[in-house]
Amino acid sequence: MKIKKLMTMSLLSLSLIFPLAACGSDSASTEASNGSESGIQELEIKLSHVAADNTPKGLAALKFKELVEEASDGKIEVKVFPSGQLYGDHDEIEAVQAGNVQMIIPAAAKLSGFEETFEIFDLPFLFKNEEHLQAFEDGEGGQQLLSTLEEYGMKGLAFWPNGFKHITNNKVAIDEPSDLKGLKIRTHGGQIINEIYDAMGAASTKIAFNETYQALQLGTIDGQENSVVNIETQKYGEVQKYLTLTSHTRSEYVVVTNKKWWDGLNQETQQLLIDAMKAATEEGRKQVENLETSSLEKIKSEGKMEIIELTDVQKEEFKKAVQPVFDKWAAKMNQEIINKAIEAGE
C-alpha cells in the first residue's frame, strides 16, 4: 500500500513536471520560430536619422515609410525621427546595435571604425559619375561592403546618396591643383580628406556644418567643400566668389538595421522591407539628381559665384596631384572591394 502511494505521488509529480517543461519548450520554440511564421508580421519600426525631412535622405526615409505601411496594409508602422530627434551622430550606431532603434542612416565614413573600407567614398576621383557609383553600390562590391557589418550586430540594407563634393573659395578661380596653394579649406574632417588638401598645398580644417557660413563670412577660412545642394541651400554664394565643380569625393549614407531584429523577421516580411528599401533608394537618387540640377541652375541664375567647370584634361591634373593619397589609403582597405569599385566604372 505504501509502495502504491509512493508510485502515485511520483506519477503526479511527473505529470506536473512534463507540462511545465512542454510549456517552456513551446515558448522558446515560438520565440525562435517567429522568423518562419507565414504572413506579414505586425511591427513598429523606429527609423532615426540626423537630416531634415526635406533633404534627399529625409525624403527617401518618408518614401520608405509610405511604401512599407501601404504594402503591409498597416500591419507595419514606420516611425521616422529626423533631425536627430531620437539619436544623433554620436550615439545612433550604439542605439541600433543595442536594439533601441531598428534603423539608422549614418554617413558611410562613420562606419569605418568597424570596416575601414567604408571610407572608400573619400578616395579622391575613384567614382567617375553617378552611373559608376550606383553600379558599385548595387553590385557585388557594394553588397560585400554592407555584409561586413554583420559581425558587429548590424546589417547594411542600402546606400543612400548625398552628392559629389565640390570646392568654393573667396580668393581665386581654381582650375588647376596649384591654385589651392595656401588656401584654408573647411572639410568634414578625416585623415584622407586632410591629406588630399595637403597634396595640393592647401590647409584643411574641420568646422561644424552649421558654423561654416559664419567662418566664411569672417574670413576665418577661405573656402569649403560640399555638394551643390548644400552650397546653394546654405547660401555660400553670399560669402564666396568661386565654385569649382571638381567632384573629387563622394558623400554617401548607409541604411543600417539591427541584425538580431532582422533575423527574427519571417521571409515575407523581410522581402516586403527589401522591396520598399529598393524603391526608397531610387527615390533618394532621383531627389539628389533633381535637387543638384535645380541648385546649380539657381547658383548660375543668381550670378554671385563664378562657376569653373573642369575639362577632362584639367580633372586629370587634379587626379594626378592626389594619386599618392589614393594609393596610400586604398592599400589599407579591402582590395577585393576596391577592385570591384574600379571595375564597376569600366
mmCIF file with all atom_site columns, C-alpha atoms in Angstrom, residues 8-146:
data_model
loop_
_atom_site.group_PDB
_atom_site.id
_atom_site.type_symbol
_atom_site.label_atom_id
_atom_site.label_alt_id
_atom_site.label_comp_id
_atom_site.label_asym_id
_atom_site.label_entity_id
_atom_site.label_seq_id
_atom_site.pdbx_PDB_ins_code
_atom_site.Cartn_x
_atom_site.Cartn_y
_atom_site.Cartn_z
_atom_site.occupancy
_atom_site.B_iso_or_equiv
_atom_site.pdbx_formal_charge
_atom_site.auth_seq_id
_atom_site.auth_comp_id
_atom_site.auth_asym_id
_atom_site.auth_atom_id
_atom_site.pdbx_PDB_model_num
ATOM 1   C CA . THR A 1 8   ? 1.032  7.506  -7.288  1.00 0.00 ? 8   THR A CA 1
ATOM 2   C CA . MET A 1 9   ? 2.847  10.547 -5.873  1.00 0.00 ? 9   MET A CA 1
ATOM 3   C CA . SER A 1 10  ? 5.716  10.053 -8.334  1.00 0.00 ? 10  SER A CA 1
ATOM 4   C CA . LEU A 1 11  ? 3.327  9.883  -11.266 1.00 0.00 ? 11  LEU A CA 1
ATOM 5   C CA . LEU A 1 12  ? 1.588  13.037 -10.066 1.00 0.00 ? 12  LEU A CA 1
ATOM 6   C CA . SER A 1 13  ? 4.934  14.823 -9.781  1.00 0.00 ? 13  SER A CA 1
ATOM 7   C CA . LEU A 1 14  ? 5.926  13.777 -13.285 1.00 0.00 ? 14  LEU A CA 1
ATOM 8   C CA . SER A 1 15  ? 2.566  14.891 -14.642 1.00 0.00 ? 15  SER A CA 1
ATOM 9   C CA . LEU A 1 16  ? 3.222  18.334 -13.173 1.00 0.00 ? 16  LEU A CA 1
ATOM 10  C CA . ILE A 1 17  ? 6.815  18.499 -14.440 1.00 0.00 ? 17  ILE A CA 1
ATOM 11  C CA . PHE A 1 18  ? 6.156  17.477 -18.052 1.00 0.00 ? 18  PHE A CA 1
ATOM 12  C CA . PRO A 1 19  ? 3.508  20.152 -18.797 1.00 0.00 ? 19  PRO A CA 1
ATOM 13  C CA . LEU A 1 20  ? 5.805  22.827 -17.357 1.00 0.00 ? 20  LEU A CA 1
ATOM 14  C CA . ALA A 1 21  ? 8.700  21.583 -19.461 1.00 0.00 ? 21  ALA A CA 1
ATOM 15  C CA . ALA A 1 22  ? 6.485  21.422 -22.524 1.00 0.00 ? 22  ALA A CA 1
ATOM 16  C CA . CYS A 1 23  ? 5.231  24.943 -21.847 1.00 0.00 ? 23  CYS A CA 1
ATOM 17  C CA . GLY A 1 24  ? 8.804  26.262 -21.601 1.00 0.00 ? 24  GLY A CA 1
ATOM 18  C CA . SER A 1 25  ? 9.716  24.431 -24.787 1.00 0.00 ? 25  SER A CA 1
ATOM 19  C CA . ASP A 1 26  ? 6.731  25.903 -26.643 1.00 0.00 ? 26  ASP A CA 1
ATOM 20  C CA . SER A 1 27  ? 7.669  29.411 -25.501 1.00 0.00 ? 27  SER A CA 1
ATOM 21  C CA . ALA A 1 28  ? 11.256 29.044 -26.698 1.00 0.00 ? 28  ALA A CA 1
ATOM 22  C CA . SER A 1 29  ? 10.073 27.469 -29.912 1.00 0.00 ? 29  SER A CA 1
ATOM 23  C CA . THR A 1 30  ? 7.640  30.321 -30.551 1.00 0.00 ? 30  THR A CA 1
ATOM 24  C CA . GLU A 1 31  ? 10.374 32.902 -29.981 1.00 0.00 ? 31  GLU A CA 1
ATOM 25  C CA . ALA A 1 32  ? 12.812 31.065 -32.250 1.00 0.00 ? 32  ALA A CA 1
ATOM 26  C CA . SER A 1 33  ? 10.262 30.382 -34.966 1.00 0.00 ? 33  SER A CA 1
ATOM 27  C CA . ASN A 1 34  ? 8.912  33.911 -35.289 1.00 0.00 ? 34  ASN A CA 1
ATOM 28  C CA . GLY A 1 35  ? 11.056 34.220 -38.385 1.00 0.00 ? 35  GLY A CA 1
ATOM 29  C CA . SER A 1 36  ? 9.336  31.243 -40.020 1.00 0.00 ? 36  SER A CA 1
ATOM 30  C CA . GLU A 1 37  ? 5.708  32.238 -39.472 1.00 0.00 ? 37  GLU A CA 1
ATOM 31  C CA . SER A 1 38  ? 3.774  32.938 -42.654 1.00 0.00 ? 38  SER A CA 1
ATOM 32  C CA . GLY A 1 39  ? 2.166  36.263 -43.459 1.00 0.00 ? 39  GLY A CA 1
ATOM 33  C CA . ILE A 1 40  ? 3.311  39.834 -42.870 1.00 0.00 ? 40  ILE A CA 1
ATOM 34  C CA . GLN A 1 41  ? 4.166  40.378 -39.215 1.00 0.00 ? 41  GLN A CA 1
ATOM 35  C CA . GLU A 1 42  ? 2.809  43.250 -37.147 1.00 0.00 ? 42  GLU A CA 1
ATOM 36  C CA . LEU A 1 43  ? 5.729  45.557 -36.370 1.00 0.00 ? 43  LEU A CA 1
ATOM 37  C CA . GLU A 1 44  ? 6.709  49.018 -35.233 1.00 0.00 ? 44  GLU A CA 1
ATOM 38  C CA . ILE A 1 45  ? 9.927  50.230 -36.877 1.00 0.00 ? 45  ILE A CA 1
ATOM 39  C CA . LYS A 1 46  ? 11.764 53.230 -35.458 1.00 0.00 ? 46  LYS A CA 1
ATOM 40  C CA . LEU A 1 47  ? 13.913 54.874 -38.137 1.00 0.00 ? 47  LEU A CA 1
ATOM 41  C CA . SER A 1 48  ? 16.264 57.560 -36.815 1.00 0.00 ? 48  SER A CA 1
ATOM 42  C CA . HIS A 1 49  ? 18.439 59.942 -38.845 1.00 0.00 ? 49  HIS A CA 1
ATOM 43  C CA . VAL A 1 50  ? 20.027 63.375 -38.431 1.00 0.00 ? 50  VAL A CA 1
ATOM 44  C CA . ALA A 1 51  ? 18.917 65.159 -41.628 1.00 0.00 ? 51  ALA A CA 1
ATOM 45  C CA . ALA A 1 52  ? 15.806 67.256 -42.210 1.00 0.00 ? 52  ALA A CA 1
ATOM 46  C CA . ASP A 1 53  ? 12.698 65.837 -43.861 1.00 0.00 ? 53  ASP A CA 1
ATOM 47  C CA . ASN A 1 54  ? 13.190 67.989 -46.980 1.00 0.00 ? 54  ASN A CA 1
ATOM 48  C CA . THR A 1 55  ? 16.648 66.590 -47.813 1.00 0.00 ? 55  THR A CA 1
ATOM 49  C CA . PRO A 1 56  ? 17.197 63.639 -50.195 1.00 0.00 ? 56  PRO A CA 1
ATOM 50  C CA . LYS A 1 57  ? 17.798 61.386 -47.179 1.00 0.00 ? 57  LYS A CA 1
ATOM 51  C CA . GLY A 1 58  ? 14.733 62.692 -45.383 1.00 0.00 ? 58  GLY A CA 1
ATOM 52  C CA . LEU A 1 59  ? 12.517 62.313 -48.456 1.00 0.00 ? 59  LEU A CA 1
ATOM 53  C CA . ALA A 1 60  ? 13.781 58.774 -49.073 1.00 0.00 ? 60  ALA A CA 1
ATOM 54  C CA . ALA A 1 61  ? 13.030 57.851 -45.443 1.00 0.00 ? 61  ALA A CA 1
ATOM 55  C CA . LEU A 1 62  ? 9.466  59.159 -45.794 1.00 0.00 ? 62  LEU A CA 1
ATOM 56  C CA . LYS A 1 63  ? 9.080  57.219 -49.044 1.00 0.00 ? 63  LYS A CA 1
ATOM 57  C CA . PHE A 1 64  ? 10.187 54.040 -47.253 1.00 0.00 ? 64  PHE A CA 1
ATOM 58  C CA . LYS A 1 65  ? 7.592  54.666 -44.541 1.00 0.00 ? 65  LYS A CA 1
ATOM 59  C CA . GLU A 1 66  ? 4.852  55.222 -47.132 1.00 0.00 ? 66  GLU A CA 1
ATOM 60  C CA . LEU A 1 67  ? 5.682  52.109 -49.134 1.00 0.00 ? 67  LEU A CA 1
ATOM 61  C CA . VAL A 1 68  ? 6.014  49.789 -46.131 1.00 0.00 ? 68  VAL A CA 1
ATOM 62  C CA . GLU A 1 69  ? 2.790  50.887 -44.493 1.00 0.00 ? 69  GLU A CA 1
ATOM 63  C CA . GLU A 1 70  ? 0.880  50.651 -47.760 1.00 0.00 ? 70  GLU A CA 1
ATOM 64  C CA . ALA A 1 71  ? 2.255  47.227 -48.754 1.00 0.00 ? 71  ALA A CA 1
ATOM 65  C CA . SER A 1 72  ? 1.627  45.789 -45.285 1.00 0.00 ? 72  SER A CA 1
ATOM 66  C CA . ASP A 1 73  ? -1.941 47.133 -45.086 1.00 0.00 ? 73  ASP A CA 1
ATOM 67  C CA . GLY A 1 74  ? -0.960 48.952 -41.917 1.00 0.00 ? 74  GLY A CA 1
ATOM 68  C CA . LYS A 1 75  ? 0.448  45.906 -40.139 1.00 0.00 ? 75  LYS A CA 1
ATOM 69  C CA . ILE A 1 76  ? 3.857  47.596 -40.091 1.00 0.00 ? 76  ILE A CA 1
ATOM 70  C CA . GLU A 1 77  ? 4.161  51.127 -38.757 1.00 0.00 ? 77  GLU A CA 1
ATOM 71  C CA . VAL A 1 78  ? 7.350  53.044 -39.570 1.00 0.00 ? 78  VAL A CA 1
ATOM 72  C CA . LYS A 1 79  ? 8.049  55.915 -37.203 1.00 0.00 ? 79  LYS A CA 1
ATOM 73  C CA . VAL A 1 80  ? 10.580 58.304 -38.750 1.00 0.00 ? 80  VAL A CA 1
ATOM 74  C CA . PHE A 1 81  ? 12.575 60.524 -36.382 1.00 0.00 ? 81  PHE A CA 1
ATOM 75  C CA . PRO A 1 82  ? 14.500 63.129 -38.466 1.00 0.00 ? 82  PRO A CA 1
ATOM 76  C CA . SER A 1 83  ? 16.936 65.877 -37.436 1.00 0.00 ? 83  SER A CA 1
ATOM 77  C CA . GLY A 1 84  ? 18.441 63.865 -34.579 1.00 0.00 ? 84  GLY A CA 1
ATOM 78  C CA . GLN A 1 85  ? 15.167 63.913 -32.607 1.00 0.00 ? 85  GLN A CA 1
ATOM 79  C CA . LEU A 1 86  ? 15.791 60.419 -31.244 1.00 0.00 ? 86  LEU A CA 1
ATOM 80  C CA . TYR A 1 87  ? 19.531 59.830 -31.653 1.00 0.00 ? 87  TYR A CA 1
ATOM 81  C CA . GLY A 1 88  ? 22.366 61.981 -33.002 1.00 0.00 ? 88  GLY A CA 1
ATOM 82  C CA . ASP A 1 89  ? 25.638 61.349 -34.818 1.00 0.00 ? 89  ASP A CA 1
ATOM 83  C CA . HIS A 1 90  ? 27.389 60.438 -31.591 1.00 0.00 ? 90  HIS A CA 1
ATOM 84  C CA . ASP A 1 91  ? 25.041 57.704 -30.361 1.00 0.00 ? 91  ASP A CA 1
ATOM 85  C CA . GLU A 1 92  ? 22.913 56.361 -33.230 1.00 0.00 ? 92  GLU A CA 1
ATOM 86  C CA . ILE A 1 93  ? 25.217 53.437 -34.035 1.00 0.00 ? 93  ILE A CA 1
ATOM 87  C CA . GLU A 1 94  ? 25.263 52.260 -30.422 1.00 0.00 ? 94  GLU A CA 1
ATOM 88  C CA . ALA A 1 95  ? 21.463 52.628 -30.338 1.00 0.00 ? 95  ALA A CA 1
ATOM 89  C CA . VAL A 1 96  ? 20.894 50.330 -33.318 1.00 0.00 ? 96  VAL A CA 1
ATOM 90  C CA . GLN A 1 97  ? 23.399 47.775 -32.013 1.00 0.00 ? 97  GLN A CA 1
ATOM 91  C CA . ALA A 1 98  ? 21.537 47.707 -28.685 1.00 0.00 ? 98  ALA A CA 1
ATOM 92  C CA . GLY A 1 99  ? 18.191 47.313 -30.445 1.00 0.00 ? 99  GLY A CA 1
ATOM 93  C CA . ASN A 1 100 ? 16.838 50.611 -29.077 1.00 0.00 ? 100 ASN A CA 1
ATOM 94  C CA . VAL A 1 101 ? 16.042 51.629 -32.651 1.00 0.00 ? 101 VAL A CA 1
ATOM 95  C CA . GLN A 1 102 ? 15.562 49.400 -35.684 1.00 0.00 ? 102 GLN A CA 1
ATOM 96  C CA . MET A 1 103 ? 17.100 51.550 -38.440 1.00 0.00 ? 103 MET A CA 1
ATOM 97  C CA . ILE A 1 104 ? 19.575 54.412 -38.785 1.00 0.00 ? 104 ILE A CA 1
ATOM 98  C CA . ILE A 1 105 ? 21.157 56.184 -41.784 1.00 0.00 ? 105 ILE A CA 1
ATOM 99  C CA . PRO A 1 106 ? 24.679 57.348 -40.813 1.00 0.00 ? 106 PRO A CA 1
ATOM 100 C CA . ALA A 1 107 ? 27.339 58.748 -43.129 1.00 0.00 ? 107 ALA A CA 1
ATOM 101 C CA . ALA A 1 108 ? 29.392 55.881 -44.542 1.00 0.00 ? 108 ALA A CA 1
ATOM 102 C CA . ALA A 1 109 ? 32.630 57.192 -43.015 1.00 0.00 ? 109 ALA A CA 1
ATOM 103 C CA . LYS A 1 110 ? 31.145 56.805 -39.520 1.00 0.00 ? 110 LYS A CA 1
ATOM 104 C CA . LEU A 1 111 ? 31.199 53.025 -40.032 1.00 0.00 ? 111 LEU A CA 1
ATOM 105 C CA . SER A 1 112 ? 34.928 52.944 -40.835 1.00 0.00 ? 112 SER A CA 1
ATOM 106 C CA . GLY A 1 113 ? 35.698 52.017 -37.224 1.00 0.00 ? 113 GLY A CA 1
ATOM 107 C CA . PHE A 1 114 ? 34.180 48.594 -37.981 1.00 0.00 ? 114 PHE A CA 1
ATOM 108 C CA . GLU A 1 115 ? 35.464 48.273 -41.557 1.00 0.00 ? 115 GLU A CA 1
ATOM 109 C CA . GLU A 1 116 ? 37.975 50.775 -42.939 1.00 0.00 ? 116 GLU A CA 1
ATOM 110 C CA . THR A 1 117 ? 36.696 50.247 -46.476 1.00 0.00 ? 117 THR A CA 1
ATOM 111 C CA . PHE A 1 118 ? 33.617 52.359 -45.667 1.00 0.00 ? 118 PHE A CA 1
ATOM 112 C CA . GLU A 1 119 ? 35.979 55.300 -46.281 1.00 0.00 ? 119 GLU A CA 1
ATOM 113 C CA . ILE A 1 120 ? 36.020 54.271 -49.940 1.00 0.00 ? 120 ILE A CA 1
ATOM 114 C CA . PHE A 1 121 ? 33.841 57.271 -50.773 1.00 0.00 ? 121 PHE A CA 1
ATOM 115 C CA . ASP A 1 122 ? 36.609 59.608 -49.533 1.00 0.00 ? 122 ASP A CA 1
ATOM 116 C CA . LEU A 1 123 ? 39.128 58.182 -52.000 1.00 0.00 ? 123 LEU A CA 1
ATOM 117 C CA . PRO A 1 124 ? 39.743 61.014 -54.494 1.00 0.00 ? 124 PRO A CA 1
ATOM 118 C CA . PHE A 1 125 ? 38.322 60.618 -58.001 1.00 0.00 ? 125 PHE A CA 1
ATOM 119 C CA . LEU A 1 126 ? 37.501 56.921 -57.561 1.00 0.00 ? 126 LEU A CA 1
ATOM 120 C CA . PHE A 1 127 ? 33.966 57.280 -58.890 1.00 0.00 ? 127 PHE A CA 1
ATOM 121 C CA . LYS A 1 128 ? 33.619 58.947 -62.285 1.00 0.00 ? 128 LYS A CA 1
ATOM 122 C CA . ASN A 1 129 ? 29.916 59.737 -62.129 1.00 0.00 ? 129 ASN A CA 1
ATOM 123 C CA . GLU A 1 130 ? 26.561 58.641 -60.692 1.00 0.00 ? 130 GLU A CA 1
ATOM 124 C CA . GLU A 1 131 ? 26.345 55.622 -63.016 1.00 0.00 ? 131 GLU A CA 1
ATOM 125 C CA . HIS A 1 132 ? 29.732 54.340 -61.865 1.00 0.00 ? 132 HIS A CA 1
ATOM 126 C CA . LEU A 1 133 ? 28.839 54.871 -58.209 1.00 0.00 ? 133 LEU A CA 1
ATOM 127 C CA . GLN A 1 134 ? 25.474 53.119 -58.465 1.00 0.00 ? 134 GLN A CA 1
ATOM 128 C CA . ALA A 1 135 ? 26.954 50.188 -60.397 1.00 0.00 ? 135 ALA A CA 1
ATOM 129 C CA . PHE A 1 136 ? 29.350 49.640 -57.488 1.00 0.00 ? 136 PHE A CA 1
ATOM 130 C CA . GLU A 1 137 ? 26.744 50.075 -54.737 1.00 0.00 ? 137 GLU A CA 1
ATOM 131 C CA . ASP A 1 138 ? 24.192 47.769 -56.376 1.00 0.00 ? 138 ASP A CA 1
ATOM 132 C CA . GLY A 1 139 ? 26.781 45.217 -57.464 1.00 0.00 ? 139 GLY A CA 1
ATOM 133 C CA . GLU A 1 140 ? 28.915 42.627 -55.689 1.00 0.00 ? 140 GLU A CA 1
ATOM 134 C CA . GLY A 1 141 ? 31.391 45.154 -54.308 1.00 0.00 ? 141 GLY A CA 1
ATOM 135 C CA . GLY A 1 142 ? 28.807 47.298 -52.562 1.00 0.00 ? 142 GLY A CA 1
ATOM 136 C CA . GLN A 1 143 ? 26.911 44.310 -51.197 1.00 0.00 ? 143 GLN A CA 1
ATOM 137 C CA . GLN A 1 144 ? 30.141 42.774 -49.929 1.00 0.00 ? 144 GLN A CA 1
ATOM 138 C CA . LEU A 1 145 ? 30.944 46.014 -48.112 1.00 0.00 ? 145 LEU A CA 1
ATOM 139 C CA . LEU A 1 146 ? 27.498 46.088 -46.485 1.00 0.00 ? 146 LEU A CA 1
#
